[in-house]
């Protein structure tokens, strides 16, 4: 019989998995960039729509994989030296993806710190069942998917840049020129890197190169992969909950989903929330330890597939409608009974 681990045993193993060789994440980033360059080179040699479609799907998936590497950088897991970690995250990951590293890091750490909070979790609107962004009908789910594909994420980030503190009516709000200067300072790395990518792709393909091969896959498909993953990892069928353990979900998934939706072990998501200091490449070993500890393992909801969860979520609409109809029926009966007694 396999020996079981205690809660403290798992914590000790997680701490032992905290560190890894510094060259490994650098090699992973180099591999992802090489894959992107190879896809662009393929389209450069064979410019046709039947090549463009798989190329754009591939590039968007690798852009998103860079985003997951950025996620490790946000947790200071790319390099033990924080200054090197920030440099790699800022110039090779965040800026190519159109994000300021420090702000993206704060937003993600706020998600961990205030996970499940309606007011304070910046990702709550992505996975909630009710307000502030209802996902209670097929049409609402469809609108969520379409909004990601049409670049809503870029517009949302642009609004945050234009009005960083969100206090549009504040009398102390700086003038437009001052805000623009501040935005340029904060986004300097993004501007520089995007200009380099724009210049290179324009030189190779003409005016459409940057928009067709970088901006479009990033603003639509990669954004969809990200928010779809977050939705699946934290949404509950037919309800919301303030208990964070209800939203501790991890996926077994399959190779296709892991390539597009959960690269770099992001399907090990509950494990990551429990131990955010463990780099992604060590999460499989951490999962094995958790599975041997009932105290940790029982806190996790195990799901087999992202798209399987979406199907189950949509099927849950029928059950929710039936429960609501039954509740309304009982309310009517109680009202009639009270009127009759009067």
PDB file of N, CA and C in Angstrom, residues 241-307:
ATOM      1  N   UNK A 241     -19.831  31.627  -5.426  1.00  0.00           N
ATOM      2  CA  UNK A 241     -19.505  31.271  -4.045  1.00  0.00           C
ATOM      3  C   UNK A 241     -18.399  32.174  -3.536  1.00  0.00           C
ATOM      4  N   UNK A 242     -18.530  32.559  -2.269  1.00  0.00           N
ATOM      5  CA  UNK A 242     -17.485  33.363  -1.637  1.00  0.00           C
ATOM      6  C   UNK A 242     -16.424  32.484  -0.987  1.00  0.00           C
ATOM      7  N   UNK A 243     -16.652  31.156  -0.985  1.00  0.00           N
ATOM      8  CA  UNK A 243     -15.685  30.215  -0.438  1.00  0.00           C
ATOM      9  C   UNK A 243     -14.646  29.899  -1.508  1.00  0.00           C
ATOM     10  N   UNK A 244     -13.419  30.329  -1.315  1.00  0.00           N
ATOM     11  CA  UNK A 244     -12.401  30.159  -2.354  1.00  0.00           C
ATOM     12  C   UNK A 244     -12.104  28.696  -2.642  1.00  0.00           C
ATOM     13  N   UNK A 245     -12.293  27.826  -1.655  1.00  0.00           N
ATOM     14  CA  UNK A 245     -12.039  26.401  -1.896  1.00  0.00           C
ATOM     15  C   UNK A 245     -13.003  25.822  -2.933  1.00  0.00           C
ATOM     16  N   UNK A 246     -14.189  26.414  -3.062  1.00  0.00           N
ATOM     17  CA  UNK A 246     -15.130  25.957  -4.087  1.00  0.00           C
ATOM     18  C   UNK A 246     -14.590  26.177  -5.488  1.00  0.00           C
ATOM     19  N   UNK A 247     -13.667  27.113  -5.624  1.00  0.00           N
ATOM     20  CA  UNK A 247     -13.133  27.477  -6.944  1.00  0.00           C
ATOM     21  C   UNK A 247     -11.724  26.935  -7.167  1.00  0.00           C
ATOM     22  N   UNK A 248     -11.261  26.054  -6.291  1.00  0.00           N
ATOM     23  CA  UNK A 248      -9.945  25.447  -6.480  1.00  0.00           C
ATOM     24  C   UNK A 248     -10.078  24.271  -7.454  1.00  0.00           C
ATOM     25  N   UNK A 249      -9.773  24.542  -8.708  1.00  0.00           N
ATOM     26  CA  UNK A 249      -9.988  23.577  -9.791  1.00  0.00           C
ATOM     27  C   UNK A 249      -8.664  23.293 -10.484  1.00  0.00           C
ATOM     28  N   UNK A 250      -8.469  22.052 -10.873  1.00  0.00           N
ATOM     29  CA  UNK A 250      -7.317  21.696 -11.679  1.00  0.00           C
ATOM     30  C   UNK A 250      -7.773  20.770 -12.797  1.00  0.00           C
ATOM     31  N   UNK A 251      -7.015  20.730 -13.877  1.00  0.00           N
ATOM     32  CA  UNK A 251      -7.418  19.988 -15.071  1.00  0.00           C
ATOM     33  C   UNK A 251      -6.399  18.904 -15.409  1.00  0.00           C
ATOM     34  N   UNK A 252      -6.916  17.757 -15.850  1.00  0.00           N
ATOM     35  CA  UNK A 252      -6.075  16.731 -16.452  1.00  0.00           C
ATOM     36  C   UNK A 252      -5.854  17.086 -17.914  1.00  0.00           C
ATOM     37  N   UNK A 253      -6.944  17.390 -18.610  1.00  0.00           N
ATOM     38  CA  UNK A 253      -6.944  17.928 -19.961  1.00  0.00           C
ATOM     39  C   UNK A 253      -6.333  16.963 -20.977  1.00  0.00           C
ATOM     40  N   UNK A 254      -6.028  17.496 -22.167  1.00  0.00           N
ATOM     41  CA  UNK A 254      -5.473  16.689 -23.259  1.00  0.00           C
ATOM     42  C   UNK A 254      -4.447  17.539 -24.005  1.00  0.00           C
ATOM     43  N   UNK A 255      -3.618  16.927 -24.846  1.00  0.00           N
ATOM     44  CA  UNK A 255      -2.524  17.683 -25.496  1.00  0.00           C
ATOM     45  C   UNK A 255      -2.982  18.881 -26.316  1.00  0.00           C
ATOM     46  N   UNK A 256      -4.108  18.778 -27.023  1.00  0.00           N
ATOM     47  CA  UNK A 256      -4.572  19.901 -27.850  1.00  0.00           C
ATOM     48  C   UNK A 256      -4.962  21.077 -26.965  1.00  0.00           C
ATOM     49  N   UNK A 257      -5.742  20.809 -25.914  1.00  0.00           N
ATOM     50  CA  UNK A 257      -6.124  21.896 -25.008  1.00  0.00           C
ATOM     51  C   UNK A 257      -4.898  22.494 -24.330  1.00  0.00           C
ATOM     52  N   UNK A 258      -3.978  21.635 -23.948  1.00  0.00           N
ATOM     53  CA  UNK A 258      -2.780  22.153 -23.267  1.00  0.00           C
ATOM     54  C   UNK A 258      -1.928  23.003 -24.203  1.00  0.00           C
ATOM     55  N   UNK A 259      -1.938  22.721 -25.497  1.00  0.00           N
ATOM     56  CA  UNK A 259      -1.160  23.519 -26.443  1.00  0.00           C
ATOM     57  C   UNK A 259      -1.767  24.913 -26.598  1.00  0.00           C
ATOM     58  N   UNK A 260      -3.091  24.982 -26.725  1.00  0.00           N
ATOM     59  CA  UNK A 260      -3.732  26.265 -26.995  1.00  0.00           C
ATOM     60  C   UNK A 260      -4.165  26.999 -25.723  1.00  0.00           C
ATOM     61  N   UNK A 261      -4.776  26.304 -24.790  1.00  0.00           N
ATOM     62  CA  UNK A 261      -5.433  26.956 -23.662  1.00  0.00           C
ATOM     63  C   UNK A 261      -4.579  26.948 -22.394  1.00  0.00           C
ATOM     64  N   UNK A 262      -3.796  25.906 -22.190  1.00  0.00           N
ATOM     65  CA  UNK A 262      -3.057  25.786 -20.931  1.00  0.00           C
ATOM     66  C   UNK A 262      -1.617  25.344 -21.153  1.00  0.00           C
ATOM     67  N   UNK A 263      -0.832  26.132 -21.898  1.00  0.00           N
ATOM     68  CA  UNK A 263       0.582  25.761 -22.082  1.00  0.00           C
ATOM     69  C   UNK A 263       1.361  25.919 -20.787  1.00  0.00           C
ATOM     70  N   UNK A 264       2.538  25.344 -20.772  1.00  0.00           N
ATOM     71  CA  UNK A 264       3.435  25.490 -19.624  1.00  0.00           C
ATOM     72  C   UNK A 264       2.775  25.121 -18.294  1.00  0.00           C
ATOM     73  N   UNK A 265       2.029  23.996 -18.321  1.00  0.00           N
ATOM     74  CA  UNK A 265       1.467  23.402 -17.106  1.00  0.00           C
ATOM     75  C   UNK A 265       0.434  24.281 -16.405  1.00  0.00           C
ATOM     76  N   UNK A 266      -0.246  25.160 -17.127  1.00  0.00           N
ATOM     77  CA  UNK A 266      -1.272  25.977 -16.472  1.00  0.00           C
ATOM     78  C   UNK A 266      -2.511  25.174 -16.106  1.00  0.00           C
ATOM     79  N   UNK A 267      -2.639  23.949 -16.625  1.00  0.00           N
ATOM     80  CA  UNK A 267      -3.757  23.108 -16.210  1.00  0.00           C
ATOM     81  C   UNK A 267      -3.576  22.609 -14.770  1.00  0.00           C
ATOM     82  N   UNK A 268      -2.364  22.765 -14.208  1.00  0.00           N
ATOM     83  CA  UNK A 268      -2.130  22.438 -12.800  1.00  0.00           C
ATOM     84  C   UNK A 268      -2.478  23.680 -11.966  1.00  0.00           C
ATOM     85  N   UNK A 269      -3.722  24.096 -12.029  1.00  0.00           N
ATOM     86  CA  UNK A 269      -4.010  25.446 -11.543  1.00  0.00           C
ATOM     87  C   UNK A 269      -4.254  25.528 -10.043  1.00  0.00           C
ATOM     88  N   UNK A 270      -4.984  24.564  -9.488  1.00  0.00           N
ATOM     89  CA  UNK A 270      -5.168  24.593  -8.036  1.00  0.00           C
ATOM     90  C   UNK A 270      -3.818  24.433  -7.333  1.00  0.00           C
ATOM     91  N   UNK A 271      -2.959  23.571  -7.903  1.00  0.00           N
ATOM     92  CA  UNK A 271      -1.624  23.393  -7.334  1.00  0.00           C
ATOM     93  C   UNK A 271      -0.880  24.731  -7.310  1.00  0.00           C
ATOM     94  N   UNK A 272      -1.038  25.501  -8.391  1.00  0.00           N
ATOM     95  CA  UNK A 272      -0.375  26.803  -8.454  1.00  0.00           C
ATOM     96  C   UNK A 272      -0.938  27.763  -7.412  1.00  0.00           C
ATOM     97  N   UNK A 273      -2.265  27.760  -7.221  1.00  0.00           N
ATOM     98  CA  UNK A 273      -2.853  28.669  -6.231  1.00  0.00           C
ATOM     99  C   UNK A 273      -2.432  28.293  -4.811  1.00  0.00           C
ATOM    100  N   UNK A 274      -2.310  27.011  -4.544  1.00  0.00           N
ATOM    101  CA  UNK A 274      -1.869  26.586  -3.219  1.00  0.00           C
ATOM    102  C   UNK A 274      -0.407  26.960  -2.971  1.00  0.00           C
ATOM    103  N   UNK A 275       0.428  26.788  -4.004  1.00  0.00           N
ATOM    104  CA  UNK A 275       1.872  27.014  -3.863  1.00  0.00           C
ATOM    105  C   UNK A 275       2.379  27.854  -5.035  1.00  0.00           C
ATOM    106  N   UNK A 276       2.088  29.159  -5.034  1.00  0.00           N
ATOM    107  CA  UNK A 276       2.456  30.009  -6.180  1.00  0.00           C
ATOM    108  C   UNK A 276       3.946  30.240  -6.343  1.00  0.00           C
ATOM    109  N   UNK A 277       4.746  29.766  -5.401  1.00  0.00           N
ATOM    110  CA  UNK A 277       6.197  29.934  -5.513  1.00  0.00           C
ATOM    111  C   UNK A 277       6.868  28.761  -6.222  1.00  0.00           C
ATOM    112  N   UNK A 278       6.097  27.797  -6.706  1.00  0.00           N
ATOM    113  CA  UNK A 278       6.666  26.660  -7.436  1.00  0.00           C
ATOM    114  C   UNK A 278       6.616  26.949  -8.934  1.00  0.00           C
ATOM    115  N   UNK A 279       7.746  26.928  -9.639  1.00  0.00           N
ATOM    116  CA  UNK A 279       7.745  27.200 -11.083  1.00  0.00           C
ATOM    117  C   UNK A 279       6.950  26.138 -11.849  1.00  0.00           C
ATOM    118  N   UNK A 280       6.459  26.523 -13.010  1.00  0.00           N
ATOM    119  CA  UNK A 280       5.523  25.666 -13.738  1.00  0.00           C
ATOM    120  C   UNK A 280       6.104  24.296 -14.048  1.00  0.00           C
ATOM    121  N   UNK A 281       7.392  24.221 -14.344  1.00  0.00           N
ATOM    122  CA  UNK A 281       7.994  22.941 -14.749  1.00  0.00           C
ATOM    123  C   UNK A 281       8.036  21.939 -13.596  1.00  0.00           C
ATOM    124  N   UNK A 282       7.858  22.413 -12.348  1.00  0.00           N
ATOM    125  CA  UNK A 282       7.864  21.520 -11.187  1.00  0.00           C
ATOM    126  C   UNK A 282       6.464  21.187 -10.687  1.00  0.00           C
ATOM    127  N   UNK A 283       5.442  21.736 -11.331  1.00  0.00           N
ATOM    128  CA  UNK A 283       4.074  21.475 -10.884  1.00  0.00           C
ATOM    129  C   UNK A 283       3.655  20.007 -11.041  1.00  0.00           C
ATOM    130  N   UNK A 284       4.090  19.272 -12.088  1.00  0.00           N
ATOM    131  CA  UNK A 284       3.728  17.849 -12.145  1.00  0.00           C
ATOM    132  C   UNK A 284       4.193  17.064 -10.917  1.00  0.00           C
ATOM    133  N   UNK A 285       5.404  17.340 -10.450  1.00  0.00           N
ATOM    134  CA  UNK A 285       5.905  16.662  -9.250  1.00  0.00           C
ATOM    135  C   UNK A 285       5.092  17.063  -8.030  1.00  0.00           C
ATOM    136  N   UNK A 286       4.696  18.338  -7.974  1.00  0.00           N
ATOM    137  CA  UNK A 286       3.871  18.804  -6.862  1.00  0.00           C
ATOM    138  C   UNK A 286       2.504  18.121  -6.879  1.00  0.00           C
ATOM    139  N   UNK A 287       1.943  17.928  -8.072  1.00  0.00           N
ATOM    140  CA  UNK A 287       0.649  17.253  -8.173  1.00  0.00           C
ATOM    141  C   UNK A 287       0.726  15.841  -7.598  1.00  0.00           C
ATOM    142  N   UNK A 288       1.793  15.137  -7.896  1.00  0.00           N
ATOM    143  CA  UNK A 288       1.937  13.776  -7.379  1.00  0.00           C
ATOM    144  C   UNK A 288       1.956  13.765  -5.854  1.00  0.00           C
ATOM    145  N   UNK A 289       2.603  14.755  -5.260  1.00  0.00           N
ATOM    146  CA  UNK A 289       2.628  14.843  -3.794  1.00  0.00           C
ATOM    147  C   UNK A 289       1.235  15.141  -3.251  1.00  0.00           C
ATOM    148  N   UNK A 290       0.522  16.068  -3.884  1.00  0.00           N
ATOM    149  CA  UNK A 290      -0.818  16.431  -3.421  1.00  0.00           C
ATOM    150  C   UNK A 290      -1.769  15.245  -3.513  1.00  0.00           C
ATOM    151  N   UNK A 291      -1.647  14.453  -4.562  1.00  0.00           N
ATOM    152  CA  UNK A 291      -2.532  13.296  -4.727  1.00  0.00           C
ATOM    153  C   UNK A 291      -2.318  12.255  -3.631  1.00  0.00           C
ATOM    154  N   UNK A 292      -1.164  12.280  -3.005  1.00  0.00           N
ATOM    155  CA  UNK A 292      -0.879  11.336  -1.927  1.00  0.00           C
ATOM    156  C   UNK A 292      -1.279  11.880  -0.557  1.00  0.00           C
ATOM    157  N   UNK A 293      -1.879  13.079  -0.545  1.00  0.00           N
ATOM    158  CA  UNK A 293      -2.286  13.703   0.714  1.00  0.00           C
ATOM    159  C   UNK A 293      -3.782  14.026   0.659  1.00  0.00           C
ATOM    160  N   UNK A 294      -4.635  13.231   1.288  1.00  0.00           N
ATOM    161  CA  UNK A 294      -6.082  13.494   1.233  1.00  0.00           C
ATOM    162  C   UNK A 294      -6.458  14.897   1.691  1.00  0.00           C
ATOM    163  N   UNK A 295      -5.745  15.439   2.660  1.00  0.00           N
ATOM    164  CA  UNK A 295      -6.086  16.757   3.191  1.00  0.00           C
ATOM    165  C   UNK A 295      -5.966  17.843   2.124  1.00  0.00           C
ATOM    166  N   UNK A 296      -4.941  17.750   1.257  1.00  0.00           N
ATOM    167  CA  UNK A 296      -4.803  18.689   0.151  1.00  0.00           C
ATOM    168  C   UNK A 296      -5.669  18.268  -1.038  1.00  0.00           C
ATOM    169  N   UNK A 297      -5.627  16.992  -1.367  1.00  0.00           N
ATOM    170  CA  UNK A 297      -6.303  16.500  -2.567  1.00  0.00           C
ATOM    171  C   UNK A 297      -7.805  16.733  -2.510  1.00  0.00           C
ATOM    172  N   UNK A 298      -8.412  16.590  -1.329  1.00  0.00           N
ATOM    173  CA  UNK A 298      -9.866  16.740  -1.207  1.00  0.00           C
ATOM    174  C   UNK A 298     -10.320  18.187  -1.364  1.00  0.00           C
ATOM    175  N   UNK A 299      -9.394  19.118  -1.323  1.00  0.00           N
ATOM    176  CA  UNK A 299      -9.756  20.533  -1.509  1.00  0.00           C
ATOM    177  C   UNK A 299      -9.855  20.905  -2.988  1.00  0.00           C
ATOM    178  N   UNK A 300      -9.450  19.987  -3.861  1.00  0.00           N
ATOM    179  CA  UNK A 300      -9.388  20.282  -5.290  1.00  0.00           C
ATOM    180  C   UNK A 300     -10.541  19.621  -6.028  1.00  0.00           C
ATOM    181  N   UNK A 301     -11.149  20.355  -6.953  1.00  0.00           N
ATOM    182  CA  UNK A 301     -12.099  19.753  -7.892  1.00  0.00           C
ATOM    183  C   UNK A 301     -11.324  19.390  -9.151  1.00  0.00           C
ATOM    184  N   UNK A 302     -11.349  18.105  -9.502  1.00  0.00           N
ATOM    185  CA  UNK A 302     -10.592  17.615 -10.647  1.00  0.00           C
ATOM    186  C   UNK A 302     -11.506  17.597 -11.866  1.00  0.00           C
ATOM    187  N   UNK A 303     -11.113  18.322 -12.909  1.00  0.00           N
ATOM    188  CA  UNK A 303     -11.878  18.349 -14.160  1.00  0.00           C
ATOM    189  C   UNK A 303     -11.014  17.769 -15.279  1.00  0.00           C
ATOM    190  N   UNK A 304     -11.671  17.064 -16.181  1.00  0.00           N
ATOM    191  CA  UNK A 304     -10.920  16.346 -17.211  1.00  0.00           C
ATOM    192  C   UNK A 304     -10.629  17.184 -18.446  1.00  0.00           C
ATOM    193  N   UNK A 305     -11.457  18.219 -18.721  1.00  0.00           N
ATOM    194  CA  UNK A 305     -11.322  18.946 -19.983  1.00  0.00           C
ATOM    195  C   UNK A 305     -11.892  20.346 -19.850  1.00  0.00           C
ATOM    196  N   UNK A 306     -11.231  21.311 -20.479  1.00  0.00           N
ATOM    197  CA  UNK A 306     -11.739  22.679 -20.493  1.00  0.00           C
ATOM    198  C   UNK A 306     -13.050  22.755 -21.269  1.00  0.00           C
ATOM    199  N   UNK A 307     -13.069  22.183 -22.454  1.00  0.00           N
ATOM    200  CA  UNK A 307     -14.301  22.219 -23.249  1.00  0.00           C
ATOM    201  C   UNK A 307     -15.373  21.333 -22.628  1.00  0.00           C
TER     202      UNK A 307
END
